[in-house]
Coordinates of C-alpha atoms in Angstrom, one line a residue:
Chain A
M136 CA -88.7 -50.3 -49.6
F137 CA -91.5 -52.0 -51.6
P138 CA -93.7 -49.3 -53.3
E139 CA -96.7 -51.7 -53.4
L140 CA -96.7 -52.2 -49.7
N141 CA -96.5 -48.4 -49.2
S142 CA -99.6 -48.0 -51.3
I143 CA -101.4 -50.7 -49.3
L144 CA -100.4 -49.1 -46.0
N145 CA -101.1 -45.6 -47.4
T146 CA -97.6 -44.3 -46.4
S147 CA -94.7 -42.8 -48.1
P148 CA -91.2 -41.7 -46.9
D149 CA -92.6 -38.1 -46.9
H150 CA -95.7 -38.9 -45.0
F151 CA -96.1 -41.6 -42.4
P152 CA -97.9 -41.9 -39.1
R153 CA -95.8 -41.3 -36.0
G154 CA -95.9 -42.9 -32.6
E155 CA -96.8 -46.4 -33.9
F156 CA -95.8 -49.9 -32.9
T157 CA -95.8 -52.3 -35.8
L158 CA -95.6 -56.0 -35.2
V159 CA -94.4 -58.4 -37.9
S160 CA -94.9 -62.1 -37.3
D161 CA -94.9 -65.2 -39.3
R162 CA -96.0 -68.8 -39.4
Q163 CA -94.8 -71.5 -41.7
A164 CA -93.2 -68.7 -43.8
D165 CA -90.4 -66.2 -43.4
A166 CA -91.3 -62.6 -42.7
S167 CA -87.8 -61.2 -42.7
F168 CA -88.3 -59.6 -46.1
L169 CA -90.6 -57.1 -44.3
I170 CA -87.8 -56.0 -42.0
H171 CA -85.8 -55.0 -45.1
H172 CA -88.7 -53.0 -46.2
F173 CA -89.0 -51.1 -43.0
L174 CA -85.3 -50.5 -42.7
S175 CA -85.0 -49.0 -46.1
F176 CA -88.3 -47.1 -45.7
Y177 CA -87.3 -45.3 -42.5
L178 CA -83.7 -44.6 -43.8
R179 CA -85.2 -43.0 -46.9
A180 CA -87.6 -41.0 -44.7
G181 CA -84.6 -39.5 -42.9
C182 CA -85.4 -41.0 -39.5
K183 CA -82.7 -41.8 -37.0
V184 CA -82.8 -45.7 -37.0
C185 CA -81.7 -47.9 -34.2
F186 CA -81.5 -51.5 -35.6
L187 CA -81.0 -54.5 -33.3
G188 CA -79.8 -57.2 -35.8
L189 CA -79.9 -60.3 -33.6
V190 CA -80.0 -63.0 -36.3
Q191 CA -77.9 -62.0 -39.2
S192 CA -74.6 -60.2 -39.7
F193 CA -74.4 -56.6 -40.9
S194 CA -73.1 -57.6 -44.3
H195 CA -76.3 -59.5 -45.0
Y196 CA -78.6 -56.5 -44.2
S197 CA -76.2 -54.3 -46.1
A198 CA -76.2 -56.5 -49.3
V199 CA -80.0 -56.6 -49.3
S200 CA -80.4 -52.9 -48.7
Q201 CA -78.0 -52.2 -51.6
R202 CA -80.4 -53.9 -53.9
L203 CA -83.2 -51.9 -52.5
G204 CA -81.2 -48.7 -53.1
V205 CA -80.1 -47.8 -49.6
N206 CA -76.4 -47.8 -48.5
L207 CA -76.2 -49.0 -44.9
A208 CA -72.5 -48.4 -44.5
Q209 CA -72.9 -44.8 -45.5
A210 CA -75.9 -44.3 -43.2
K211 CA -73.9 -45.8 -40.3
E212 CA -71.0 -43.5 -41.0
K213 CA -73.3 -40.4 -41.1
G214 CA -74.8 -41.4 -37.8
Q215 CA -78.3 -42.0 -39.1
L216 CA -78.1 -45.7 -38.4
V217 CA -77.0 -47.3 -35.2
F218 CA -76.6 -51.0 -35.7
L219 CA -76.2 -53.6 -33.0
E220 CA -74.7 -56.8 -34.3
G221 CA -76.1 -59.3 -31.9
L222 CA -74.3 -62.3 -33.2
K223 CA -70.8 -61.0 -32.6
E224 CA -71.6 -59.5 -29.2
T225 CA -73.3 -62.6 -27.9
L226 CA -70.4 -64.8 -28.9
S227 CA -67.9 -62.8 -27.0
I228 CA -70.1 -62.8 -23.9
L229 CA -70.9 -66.5 -24.0
L230 CA -67.4 -67.6 -24.5
R231 CA -65.8 -65.2 -22.0
E232 CA -64.1 -66.9 -19.1
N233 CA -64.7 -64.3 -16.5
R234 CA -68.2 -63.0 -16.1
S235 CA -67.4 -59.9 -14.2
S236 CA -68.4 -56.8 -16.2
D237 CA -72.1 -56.1 -16.2
T238 CA -71.9 -53.0 -18.3
D239 CA -72.3 -54.6 -21.8
T240 CA -75.4 -54.3 -23.8
L241 CA -76.0 -58.0 -23.9
S242 CA -74.4 -59.0 -20.6
F243 CA -77.7 -60.3 -19.3
L244 CA -77.1 -63.3 -21.5
S245 CA -74.4 -64.6 -19.3
R246 CA -76.7 -64.7 -16.3
S247 CA -78.9 -67.7 -15.8
P248 CA -81.8 -67.4 -15.3
C249 CA -82.1 -64.1 -17.1
T250 CA -84.4 -61.7 -15.4
D251 CA -84.3 -58.5 -17.4
L252 CA -83.0 -56.9 -20.6
R253 CA -82.0 -53.7 -18.9
G254 CA -78.7 -53.5 -20.7
L255 CA -80.3 -53.8 -24.1
F256 CA -82.9 -51.2 -23.2
G257 CA -80.1 -48.9 -22.0
F258 CA -78.5 -49.2 -25.4
V259 CA -81.8 -48.4 -27.2
R260 CA -82.5 -45.4 -24.9
G261 CA -79.0 -44.0 -25.4
C262 CA -79.4 -44.3 -29.1
V263 CA -82.8 -42.7 -29.5
R264 CA -82.4 -40.1 -26.8
G265 CA -78.9 -39.1 -27.8
E266 CA -77.8 -36.4 -30.2
Q267 CA -80.4 -36.4 -33.0
G268 CA -78.5 -34.3 -35.5
P269 CA -80.3 -33.5 -38.7
W270 CA -82.4 -36.7 -38.5
G271 CA -86.1 -37.0 -38.1
P272 CA -88.0 -39.0 -35.4
P273 CA -86.3 -42.0 -33.9
V274 CA -87.2 -45.5 -35.1
L275 CA -86.4 -48.8 -33.4
I276 CA -86.3 -52.0 -35.5
V277 CA -85.7 -55.4 -34.0
D278 CA -84.9 -58.6 -36.0
D279 CA -85.9 -60.8 -34.4
L280 CA -87.2 -60.6 -30.9
S281 CA -88.2 -64.3 -30.6
V282 CA -84.6 -65.5 -31.0
M283 CA -84.1 -64.3 -27.4
L284 CA -86.4 -67.1 -26.3
S285 CA -83.9 -69.6 -27.8
L286 CA -81.2 -67.9 -25.7
G287 CA -83.1 -68.5 -22.5
V288 CA -84.7 -65.1 -22.0
S289 CA -88.3 -65.4 -20.6
A290 CA -91.3 -64.1 -22.5
D291 CA -92.1 -61.8 -19.6
A292 CA -88.7 -60.1 -19.8
L293 CA -89.2 -59.6 -23.5
L294 CA -92.7 -58.2 -23.1
D295 CA -91.3 -55.8 -20.5
F296 CA -88.5 -54.8 -22.8
S297 CA -91.0 -54.1 -25.6
H298 CA -93.2 -52.1 -23.3
Y299 CA -90.3 -49.9 -22.2
C300 CA -89.3 -49.4 -25.8
Q301 CA -92.8 -48.4 -26.8
A302 CA -93.1 -46.0 -23.9
T303 CA -89.8 -44.3 -24.8
V304 CA -89.9 -44.3 -28.6
C305 CA -93.5 -44.2 -29.5
S306 CA -95.1 -42.2 -26.7
E307 CA -92.3 -40.0 -25.4
L308 CA -90.4 -39.2 -28.6
Q309 CA -93.2 -39.8 -31.2
G310 CA -91.1 -42.3 -33.1
N311 CA -91.9 -45.7 -34.4
V312 CA -91.1 -49.3 -33.4
V313 CA -91.0 -52.3 -35.6
M314 CA -90.5 -55.8 -34.2
L315 CA -90.3 -59.2 -35.8
T316 CA -91.1 -62.4 -34.1
R317 CA -90.8 -65.7 -35.9
G318 CA -93.6 -68.2 -35.3
E319 CA -94.0 -72.0 -35.4
D320 CA -93.1 -74.1 -38.3
E321 CA -95.8 -76.7 -38.2
E322 CA -99.3 -77.0 -36.8
G323 CA -99.7 -78.4 -33.4
E324 CA -96.4 -77.3 -32.0
D325 CA -97.1 -75.9 -28.6
D326 CA -94.5 -73.3 -27.7
E327 CA -96.0 -71.7 -24.6
D328 CA -93.4 -68.9 -24.3
L329 CA -93.7 -67.9 -27.9
G330 CA -97.5 -67.9 -27.7
R331 CA -97.4 -65.6 -24.7
L332 CA -94.9 -63.3 -26.4
L333 CA -97.0 -63.1 -29.5
T334 CA -100.3 -62.4 -27.8
G335 CA -98.7 -59.9 -25.6
L336 CA -97.2 -58.0 -28.5
A337 CA -100.3 -58.3 -30.6
H338 CA -102.2 -56.7 -27.8
S339 CA -100.0 -53.6 -27.7
C340 CA -99.4 -53.0 -31.4
H341 CA -101.1 -50.5 -33.7
L342 CA -100.5 -52.5 -36.8
A343 CA -99.9 -56.2 -37.2
L344 CA -98.5 -57.8 -40.3
R345 CA -98.9 -61.6 -40.1
V346 CA -97.1 -63.6 -42.8
R347 CA -98.0 -67.2 -43.3
G348 CA -97.6 -69.9 -45.8
L349 CA -100.4 -70.9 -48.1
A350 CA -103.0 -73.1 -46.6
T351 CA -103.2 -75.1 -49.8
G352 CA -99.5 -76.0 -49.6
Y353 CA -96.3 -75.1 -51.4
C354 CA -96.4 -73.0 -54.6
K355 CA -93.6 -71.8 -56.7
D356 CA -95.3 -68.5 -57.8
I357 CA -97.1 -67.5 -54.6
H358 CA -94.8 -67.4 -51.6
G359 CA -97.4 -66.9 -49.0
E360 CA -100.0 -64.4 -47.7
V361 CA -99.8 -61.5 -45.4
E362 CA -102.6 -60.3 -43.2
L363 CA -102.7 -56.7 -42.2
C364 CA -104.6 -55.8 -39.0
W365 CA -105.1 -52.3 -37.8
R366 CA -105.9 -52.0 -34.2
G367 CA -107.3 -49.2 -32.1
G368 CA -108.8 -46.3 -33.9
R369 CA -107.0 -46.6 -37.2
T370 CA -108.7 -48.1 -40.1
S371 CA -108.1 -48.2 -43.8
V372 CA -110.6 -47.2 -46.4
N373 CA -111.2 -50.0 -48.9
F374 CA -112.4 -49.7 -52.5
S375 CA -116.1 -49.6 -51.8
G376 CA -115.6 -46.7 -49.4
L377 CA -116.2 -48.8 -46.3
T378 CA -113.6 -49.0 -43.5
D379 CA -112.1 -52.3 -42.4
H380 CA -109.6 -53.5 -39.9
R381 CA -108.2 -56.5 -41.7
R382 CA -107.0 -57.2 -45.2
V383 CA -105.2 -60.2 -46.7
Y384 CA -102.9 -60.1 -49.7
Q385 CA -100.8 -62.7 -51.3
Y386 CA -97.2 -62.0 -52.1
K387 CA -94.3 -63.1 -54.3
I388 CA -90.7 -62.2 -53.5
Q389 CA -88.6 -61.0 -56.4
D390 CA -85.0 -60.1 -56.8
K391 CA -85.4 -56.4 -56.0
G392 CA -88.8 -56.2 -54.4
V393 CA -92.0 -57.9 -53.5
S394 CA -95.3 -57.9 -55.4
F395 CA -98.5 -58.0 -53.5
F396 CA -101.8 -58.9 -55.0
A397 CA -105.4 -59.8 -53.9
R398 CA -106.0 -63.5 -53.2
G399 CA -106.3 -65.6 -56.3
T400 CA -105.1 -62.9 -58.7
S401 CA -101.5 -64.1 -59.1
S402 CA -100.3 -63.9 -62.7
A403 CA -99.6 -67.6 -62.5
V404 CA -103.2 -68.4 -61.8
L405 CA -105.0 -65.9 -64.1
Chain B
M296 CA -53.6 -91.7 -56.8
A297 CA -52.9 -89.7 -53.8
A298 CA -49.6 -88.4 -55.2
R299 CA -51.4 -87.5 -58.3
M300 CA -54.1 -85.7 -56.4
K301 CA -51.5 -83.5 -54.7
N302 CA -50.0 -82.6 -58.0
V303 CA -53.4 -81.7 -59.3
N304 CA -54.1 -79.6 -56.3
K305 CA -50.8 -77.8 -56.7
A306 CA -51.5 -77.3 -60.3
S307 CA -54.9 -75.8 -59.6
L308 CA -53.4 -73.5 -57.0
N309 CA -50.8 -72.4 -59.5
Q310 CA -53.5 -71.8 -61.9
G311 CA -55.3 -69.7 -59.4
V312 CA -52.2 -67.6 -58.8
S313 CA -51.6 -67.1 -62.5
V314 CA -55.2 -66.0 -62.9
T315 CA -54.8 -63.3 -60.3
V316 CA -51.5 -62.2 -61.8
G317 CA -53.5 -61.9 -65.0
T318 CA -52.6 -62.5 -68.6
T319 CA -55.6 -60.6 -69.7
S320 CA -57.2 -57.4 -68.5
F321 CA -60.7 -58.9 -68.8
Q322 CA -60.6 -60.6 -65.4
K323 CA -63.4 -59.5 -63.1
K324 CA -61.8 -58.1 -60.0
S325 CA -64.2 -59.4 -57.4
R326 CA -64.1 -62.8 -58.9
S327 CA -60.4 -63.3 -59.1
K328 CA -60.2 -63.1 -55.4
F329 CA -62.4 -66.2 -55.0
V330 CA -60.7 -68.3 -57.7
S331 CA -57.8 -68.9 -55.4
I332 CA -59.8 -71.1 -53.1
P333 CA -60.2 -74.6 -54.6
G334 CA -63.5 -76.3 -54.3
T335 CA -65.6 -73.1 -54.2
R336 CA -67.4 -71.0 -56.7
P337 CA -69.7 -68.0 -56.6
S338 CA -73.3 -68.8 -56.6
V339 CA -75.2 -68.1 -59.8
Q340 CA -78.1 -66.5 -58.0
N341 CA -76.5 -64.0 -55.7
G342 CA -72.7 -64.2 -56.1
Q343 CA -72.3 -65.8 -52.6
L344 CA -69.3 -68.0 -52.4
I345 CA -70.5 -71.6 -52.2
V346 CA -69.0 -75.1 -51.6
S347 CA -70.4 -78.5 -52.6
T348 CA -72.0 -80.8 -50.1
G349 CA -70.3 -83.8 -51.8
V350 CA -73.6 -85.0 -53.2
T351 CA -74.2 -83.3 -56.5
S352 CA -77.9 -83.8 -56.5
L353 CA -78.2 -82.4 -53.0
D354 CA -76.3 -79.3 -54.2
Y355 CA -78.9 -78.9 -56.9
V356 CA -81.8 -79.2 -54.5
I357 CA -80.5 -76.6 -52.1
G358 CA -79.8 -74.1 -54.8
G359 CA -76.3 -74.8 -56.0
G360 CA -74.4 -75.5 -52.9
L361 CA -73.7 -74.4 -49.3
A362 CA -72.8 -70.8 -48.8
V363 CA -69.6 -70.3 -47.0
G364 CA -70.4 -69.2 -43.4
S365 CA -73.6 -71.1 -43.3
L366 CA -74.9 -74.1 -41.3
L367 CA -76.6 -77.1 -42.8
L368 CA -78.7 -79.2 -40.5
I369 CA -79.6 -82.8 -41.3
E370 CA -82.4 -84.3 -39.4
E371 CA -81.4 -87.9 -39.0
D372 CA -83.3 -90.9 -40.2
K373 CA -84.3 -93.5 -37.6
Y374 CA -81.2 -95.6 -38.0
D375 CA -78.8 -92.7 -38.7
S376 CA -77.5 -94.6 -41.7
Y377 CA -78.2 -92.1 -44.5
S378 CA -77.5 -89.0 -42.5
R379 CA -74.2 -90.4 -41.5
M380 CA -73.5 -91.1 -45.1
L381 CA -74.2 -87.5 -46.0
L382 CA -71.8 -86.4 -43.3
K383 CA -69.1 -88.6 -44.8
Y384 CA -69.8 -87.3 -48.3
F385 CA -69.5 -83.7 -47.0
L386 CA -66.1 -84.5 -45.3
A387 CA -64.8 -86.5 -48.2
E388 CA -65.5 -83.6 -50.6
G389 CA -63.4 -81.5 -48.3
V390 CA -60.5 -83.9 -48.4
V391 CA -60.6 -84.0 -52.2
C392 CA -60.7 -80.2 -52.5
G393 CA -57.9 -79.8 -50.0
H394 CA -60.1 -78.1 -47.3
S395 CA -59.4 -78.5 -43.6
L396 CA -61.7 -80.7 -41.6
F397 CA -63.1 -80.5 -38.1
I398 CA -65.0 -83.6 -36.9
A399 CA -66.8 -83.7 -33.7
S400 CA -68.7 -86.7 -32.2
A401 CA -69.8 -88.0 -28.9
K402 CA -70.6 -91.6 -29.9
D403 CA -68.0 -93.0 -32.3
H404 CA -64.5 -91.7 -32.3
P405 CA -64.1 -89.2 -35.1
D406 CA -61.2 -91.3 -36.4
E407 CA -63.7 -94.0 -37.3
I408 CA -65.8 -91.5 -39.3
L409 CA -62.6 -90.4 -41.0
K410 CA -61.7 -94.0 -41.9
E411 CA -65.1 -94.6 -43.5
L412 CA -64.9 -91.7 -45.9
P413 CA -66.0 -92.9 -49.4
A414 CA -63.4 -93.1 -52.2
P415 CA -63.6 -90.4 -54.8
L416 CA -64.1 -91.3 -58.5
L417 CA -61.4 -89.0 -59.7
D418 CA -59.9 -90.8 -62.7
D419 CA -62.9 -92.5 -64.0
V420 CA -64.2 -89.8 -66.2
P421 CA -61.1 -88.9 -68.2
N422 CA -60.0 -92.6 -68.4
T423 CA -63.3 -93.7 -70.0
N424 CA -63.1 -90.8 -72.3
A425 CA -59.6 -91.8 -73.5
E426 CA -60.6 -95.4 -73.9
H427 CA -63.6 -94.2 -75.8
L428 CA -61.5 -92.1 -78.1
Q429 CA -59.0 -94.9 -78.7
K430 CA -61.7 -97.3 -79.6
Q431 CA -63.2 -95.0 -82.0
G432 CA -59.8 -94.1 -83.4
S433 CA -59.1 -97.7 -84.2
D434 CA -62.4 -98.2 -85.8
P435 CA -61.8 -97.4 -89.5
E436 CA -65.4 -96.6 -90.3
C437 CA -65.9 -93.7 -88.1
Q438 CA -62.3 -92.4 -88.6
D439 CA -63.4 -89.6 -90.9
S440 CA -66.3 -88.4 -88.9
M441 CA -64.3 -88.3 -85.7
K442 CA -61.4 -86.2 -86.9
I443 CA -61.8 -83.6 -84.2
A444 CA -61.8 -86.2 -81.5
W445 CA -58.7 -87.6 -83.1
R446 CA -56.8 -84.4 -82.5
Y447 CA -57.8 -84.2 -78.9
Q448 CA -56.4 -87.7 -78.4
N449 CA -52.9 -86.4 -78.7
L450 CA -53.3 -83.8 -76.0
P451 CA -51.6 -84.6 -72.7
Q452 CA -53.9 -86.3 -70.3
V453 CA -53.0 -83.9 -67.5
Q454 CA -55.3 -81.4 -68.8
T455 CA -58.4 -83.5 -68.5
T456 CA -57.6 -84.6 -64.9
L457 CA -57.1 -81.0 -64.0
A458 CA -60.5 -80.1 -65.3
S459 CA -62.1 -82.9 -63.3
S460 CA -60.6 -82.0 -60.0
T461 CA -61.0 -78.3 -60.0
R462 CA -64.6 -79.2 -60.8
F463 CA -67.2 -78.2 -58.3
G464 CA -68.4 -81.3 -56.5
H465 CA -67.1 -84.8 -57.0
Y466 CA -68.5 -88.3 -57.3
F467 CA -67.7 -90.8 -54.7
D468 CA -67.9 -94.6 -54.5
V469 CA -69.5 -95.5 -51.2
S470 CA -68.6 -99.2 -51.6
K471 CA -64.9 -98.4 -51.2
S472 CA -63.2 -96.3 -48.6
M473 CA -60.7 -93.5 -49.3
N474 CA -57.1 -94.6 -49.3
S475 CA -55.1 -93.7 -46.2
E476 CA -52.5 -91.5 -47.9
M477 CA -55.1 -89.2 -49.2
R478 CA -56.8 -89.1 -45.8
Q479 CA -53.6 -88.3 -44.1
A480 CA -52.8 -85.5 -46.5
A481 CA -55.9 -83.6 -45.3
R482 CA -55.5 -81.3 -42.3
C483 CA -57.9 -82.5 -39.7
D484 CA -58.9 -81.7 -36.2
L485 CA -60.9 -84.1 -34.2
F486 CA -63.1 -83.6 -31.2
F487 CA -64.2 -86.6 -29.2
L488 CA -66.4 -85.6 -26.3
P489 CA -65.5 -88.4 -23.8
S490 CA -61.8 -87.6 -24.1
E491 CA -62.3 -83.9 -23.7
L492 CA -64.5 -84.0 -20.6
P493 CA -63.3 -84.6 -17.1
L494 CA -65.2 -87.3 -15.3
E495 CA -66.3 -85.0 -12.6
S496 CA -67.8 -82.1 -14.3
P497 CA -68.1 -78.9 -12.2
E498 CA -71.4 -77.4 -11.2
D499 CA -72.9 -76.0 -14.4
I500 CA -74.0 -72.4 -14.0
S501 CA -73.7 -71.2 -17.5
R502 CA -76.3 -71.2 -20.2
M503 CA -74.8 -74.0 -22.2
N504 CA -73.9 -77.4 -20.9
I505 CA -70.2 -78.1 -20.6
G506 CA -69.9 -80.4 -23.7
Y507 CA -71.2 -77.7 -26.0
T508 CA -69.1 -75.0 -24.4
K509 CA -66.0 -77.2 -24.9
L510 CA -66.9 -77.9 -28.5
L511 CA -67.5 -74.2 -29.2
R512 CA -64.2 -73.2 -27.7
S513 CA -62.4 -75.9 -29.7
I514 CA -63.9 -74.7 -33.0
Q515 CA -63.1 -71.1 -32.1
G516 CA -59.5 -72.2 -31.4
V517 CA -59.1 -73.9 -34.7
I518 CA -60.6 -71.0 -36.7
H519 CA -58.3 -68.6 -34.9
R520 CA -55.2 -70.7 -35.1
E521 CA -55.5 -71.6 -38.8
G522 CA -56.5 -68.1 -39.8
F523 CA -60.0 -68.9 -41.1
D524 CA -61.2 -65.7 -39.5
G525 CA -59.6 -63.6 -42.3
A526 CA -56.5 -62.8 -40.2
C527 CA -54.4 -65.2 -42.3
L528 CA -51.1 -64.3 -43.8
Q529 CA -51.0 -63.1 -47.3
N530 CA -48.7 -65.8 -48.7
K531 CA -50.6 -68.6 -47.2
P532 CA -53.1 -70.2 -49.6
R533 CA -56.6 -69.7 -48.4
S534 CA -58.8 -72.6 -47.6
I535 CA -62.2 -73.5 -46.2
L536 CA -62.8 -75.2 -42.9
R537 CA -65.4 -77.9 -43.0
I538 CA -67.0 -78.7 -39.7
G539 CA -68.9 -81.9 -39.3
I540 CA -70.8 -82.6 -36.0
H541 CA -72.4 -85.9 -35.5
S542 CA -75.7 -86.5 -33.6
L543 CA -75.7 -83.2 -31.8
G544 CA -78.4 -83.0 -29.1
S545 CA -78.3 -86.7 -28.3
A546 CA -78.0 -87.8 -24.7
L547 CA -74.3 -88.6 -25.2
W548 CA -73.6 -84.8 -25.5
G549 CA -75.0 -84.5 -22.0
D550 CA -78.2 -83.0 -23.3
D551 CA -81.6 -84.0 -22.0
I552 CA -83.9 -82.8 -24.7
C553 CA -84.1 -86.3 -26.2
Y554 CA -85.8 -87.9 -23.2
K555 CA -87.7 -85.2 -21.4
E556 CA -90.7 -83.2 -22.4
S557 CA -89.6 -80.1 -20.4
P558 CA -85.8 -80.5 -20.2
H559 CA -83.5 -78.8 -17.7
Y560 CA -81.2 -77.7 -20.5
A561 CA -84.0 -76.4 -22.8
H562 CA -81.9 -73.6 -24.1
S563 CA -78.5 -75.3 -24.3
L564 CA -78.7 -76.6 -27.9
T565 CA -80.3 -73.4 -29.2
T566 CA -77.7 -71.2 -27.5
F567 CA -74.9 -73.4 -28.9
L568 CA -76.3 -73.1 -32.4
Y569 CA -76.7 -69.4 -32.1
S570 CA -73.1 -69.0 -31.1
L571 CA -72.0 -71.4 -33.8
R572 CA -73.8 -69.3 -36.4
A573 CA -71.9 -66.3 -35.0
L574 CA -68.6 -68.1 -35.4
L575 CA -69.4 -69.3 -38.9
R576 CA -70.6 -65.9 -40.2
G577 CA -67.2 -64.4 -39.3
S578 CA -65.0 -67.0 -40.9
L579 CA -64.3 -69.0 -44.0
S580 CA -66.0 -72.1 -42.7
V581 CA -69.0 -74.2 -43.4
C582 CA -70.7 -76.6 -41.1
M583 CA -72.9 -79.7 -41.3
V584 CA -74.7 -80.9 -38.2
T585 CA -76.8 -84.0 -37.8
V586 CA -79.5 -84.0 -35.2
P587 CA -81.7 -87.0 -34.1
S588 CA -84.9 -84.9 -34.4
H589 CA -87.2 -87.8 -34.0
L590 CA -86.0 -88.3 -30.5
I591 CA -86.5 -84.7 -29.4
Q592 CA -89.6 -84.8 -27.3
N593 CA -90.6 -81.1 -27.3
K594 CA -91.4 -80.1 -30.9
A595 CA -91.1 -76.4 -30.0
I596 CA -87.4 -76.9 -29.4
M597 CA -87.0 -78.5 -32.8
S598 CA -88.8 -75.5 -34.4
R599 CA -86.4 -73.1 -32.7
V600 CA -83.4 -75.2 -33.8
T601 CA -84.6 -75.1 -37.4
K602 CA -84.7 -71.3 -37.3
L603 CA -81.2 -71.0 -36.0
C604 CA -79.8 -73.1 -38.9
D605 CA -79.6 -71.9 -42.5
T606 CA -80.4 -74.9 -44.6
V607 CA -82.4 -77.7 -43.1
I608 CA -82.9 -81.1 -44.7
S609 CA -84.8 -84.0 -43.1
L610 CA -84.3 -87.6 -44.1
E611 CA -87.2 -90.0 -43.7
S612 CA -86.1 -93.5 -44.6
F613 CA -88.7 -96.1 -45.3
R614 CA -86.9 -98.5 -42.9
G615 CA -88.3 -97.8 -39.5
S616 CA -91.0 -95.6 -40.9
K617 CA -94.8 -96.1 -41.1
R618 CA -94.5 -96.4 -44.8
E619 CA -92.2 -99.4 -44.6
T620 CA -95.0 -101.8 -45.3
N621 CA -95.9 -100.3 -48.6
P622 CA -94.0 -102.2 -51.2
L623 CA -94.8 -99.5 -53.7
Y624 CA -92.2 -97.2 -52.3
K625 CA -89.5 -99.7 -51.6
E626 CA -89.0 -100.7 -55.1
Y627 CA -87.7 -97.4 -56.2
H628 CA -86.3 -95.4 -53.3
E629 CA -84.9 -95.7 -49.8
G630 CA -86.8 -92.8 -48.3
L631 CA -88.1 -89.3 -48.6
L632 CA -86.1 -86.1 -48.4
H633 CA -87.7 -83.0 -47.1
V634 CA -86.1 -79.6 -47.7
K635 CA -87.4 -77.8 -44.7
Q636 CA -85.6 -74.5 -45.0
I637 CA -83.4 -72.7 -47.6
P638 CA -81.7 -69.6 -46.5
H639 CA -81.8 -66.2 -48.2
L640 CA -78.4 -64.9 -47.5
N641 CA -77.5 -61.5 -48.9
C642 CA -80.6 -61.4 -51.0
L643 CA -84.4 -61.1 -50.6
R644 CA -85.3 -64.1 -52.6
C645 CA -84.2 -67.7 -51.9
E646 CA -84.0 -70.6 -54.3
V647 CA -87.6 -71.7 -55.1
P648 CA -87.8 -75.2 -56.4
D649 CA -90.5 -76.5 -58.7
T650 CA -91.6 -79.2 -56.4
K651 CA -90.8 -80.3 -53.0
D652 CA -91.5 -84.0 -53.6
L653 CA -88.1 -85.5 -53.4
A654 CA -86.8 -89.0 -52.6
F655 CA -83.4 -90.4 -52.1
K656 CA -81.9 -93.6 -53.3
L657 CA -78.8 -95.6 -52.6
K658 CA -77.5 -97.0 -55.8
R659 CA -74.8 -99.6 -55.8
K660 CA -72.1 -97.0 -55.4
Q661 CA -73.7 -93.6 -54.7
F662 CA -76.3 -91.7 -52.9
T663 CA -78.6 -89.7 -55.2
I664 CA -81.7 -87.6 -54.8
E665 CA -84.5 -87.7 -57.4
Y666 CA -87.9 -86.3 -58.0
F667 CA -90.5 -88.5 -56.4
H668 CA -93.3 -89.6 -58.7
L669 CA -95.0 -92.8 -59.6

C-alpha cells in the first residue's frame, strides 16, 4: 500500500468507494507495482480478496507484500485471500496427455480455439459468493489479463469474462474489481486484439490508471508517469476547488514504496 | 587442468559442507543454505539467488546476474554470431561451476555447440600473481617494501586457485575451445529437434506445435529426473540446471511466425514461453533463449514474447545493420547492446542503470560490454 497514492485517490483502508472497477494499464513501462498496492490495500481493509496471479508465482507476491507490511501466507491460511497460481495450473493442463476432464479452472486452455473462460469465472464466483466469514466486501484482482491473449484466448472472451466479473462482484455484491493489462512496448506495434481488449475495458471501468514511460526517454530518477482518469459521475476536487476527470503524476519506485509527484517536480530536477 | 578443476570443485563443495556444519555461530542461517551450490550467490539488491551469465560485464549490466528460476532472452544479431557466442559463454560458465546443462537446437547439433565452448582462463590469475611476486622477491631493491608479499609467497598455491574458482563468474578465451575432458565431466542433456521428431507428424490439435511440446516435455523430464524441482535427496549435492535454447521461433522449429504476417501458430511460441516460465519458477534452473527477432514479421508477437521473458537483451551488430557504413562506430565497437527489460523478482524495484547506451566489443580473446560514448 502506497500512502501517497491513497491520498491522491482520496481513499484509505477504512474508507473506500465500493462497487468500482479499476483498470490498470501500461505502455512502455511496467505497471505491476500498482497491483501490489491494491493487493495490500484491500487486505488491510479487511476485504475478502480473490487474486488471479497469472504471471508470477505466489512467492513473488508474498515477498513483495512482506516489504509492504502484509503477510500473504497468513491471509491465505485465514481464508481472507484466495490465490490462483496460474503458472502452475496451466503447466499441468498444457502438458497433460489426456484432455478429458473439463472441470478444472483453466481447462479452457487445452481447447483450441478457446471460446469462453467459463471455468475461470466459475472459480471467481465460487470464491466471492462462498462463505464470507468475518471479511468485508469481496475484491477480485487480476494480474494480468492480457497474458491470456498470448495463450490464445480471444479478446472477446476476455471482455465477456470481465463483464461477468463486474456484474457479479461490483453490481451484485458491491465489491471491487482491479484488472491489469500490459500494453505495447514500442510505438507503431499494431496489436489488434490488445487494442480491442483495452478499449473495451476502458469503456466499462470507473477509474483507469494508465502507466507509461517518459516521452522524453529513459531517466534514472523518474521511472514514468501515471495518468488517472475518473469516468462516469465521479470526479476529484483539485487544489483550486475545480473538479477534473484526469490527472497526471510522475512516479519513482523505491524499495518499500512509490513516490508520486507532479510533473517536473522530481527531487532530481529541482 | 581438468583433473585440477575437479579437485577444486570437490574442495569447494567440502568447504560448503564445513560451512554448514559451522565452526562459528555467526553464520547467517538463510545464507548457509545457498553456499552449498557452487557458482551462485545471493543478489546484493534483493537476496535472490543469482548465477553468472559467463560474461562478467553482462552480469553487471543486468544487475549482478541471472536470478535462478528466470529466463533470459537474447534477440539475435543479423548473423547470429554474437548471440551464439553469448549462449556458449553461458554454457561454459555452467561447465566450470559444475552445473548441469541442457542444450536444445533445431539447426546445428547441440554437440557442435558443446564442442565450441570457450576455454576458461582459470589458472592465469594466480600464475601471474606468483610470477609477479617472485620477480619482486628477486629484486633486491624492493625487498624491504614488499615484505608482506614475501610472506604470502610461501603459502601453498592451492588456496589461490580455490579462490579463483569459487569466484562468481569466470573469464573465457574465445580463441580456444574447452578441452574435451572438462566437457565430458559436465552432466549434459541434448535435444536435437530433427532426431526427436517423427517424419510424419500427427495432426496438430493442441495449442503448441509439436516441436515445442516435445522440448517442454524433455525439459520437464530432466528437471524431474535429476531432482531440480526440490525433490532431490538430502545427501546429493545441489546443483543448477542451465538450459540453453538456440534460435527458438525460427522456421526450423516448425514455427511460421518468421515468414508470415498473420501466422497460423500465432500463440505457439508465447504459450511455450509461458509454460517454460512455469517450469523454471518451480525449479533450480536458469534458461537462456536466443530468438531471431528481426525475422519475426508481426511485431505484436515480439512484444508479447518480451513480456513473457524476464530479462531481455537485444544485440544489434554493425555488420548487417544500417549503421555499417559509418566508420565512426566500427573503430571501437562491434555493435550496440540494448537492455530491453530487467525483471523485478521478489521486490518492487528493479535494477536502474545510469545509462542505457551500451555497446559490445569482441577483443582478441573475450566479449565485453562497455558504455557507448564518443
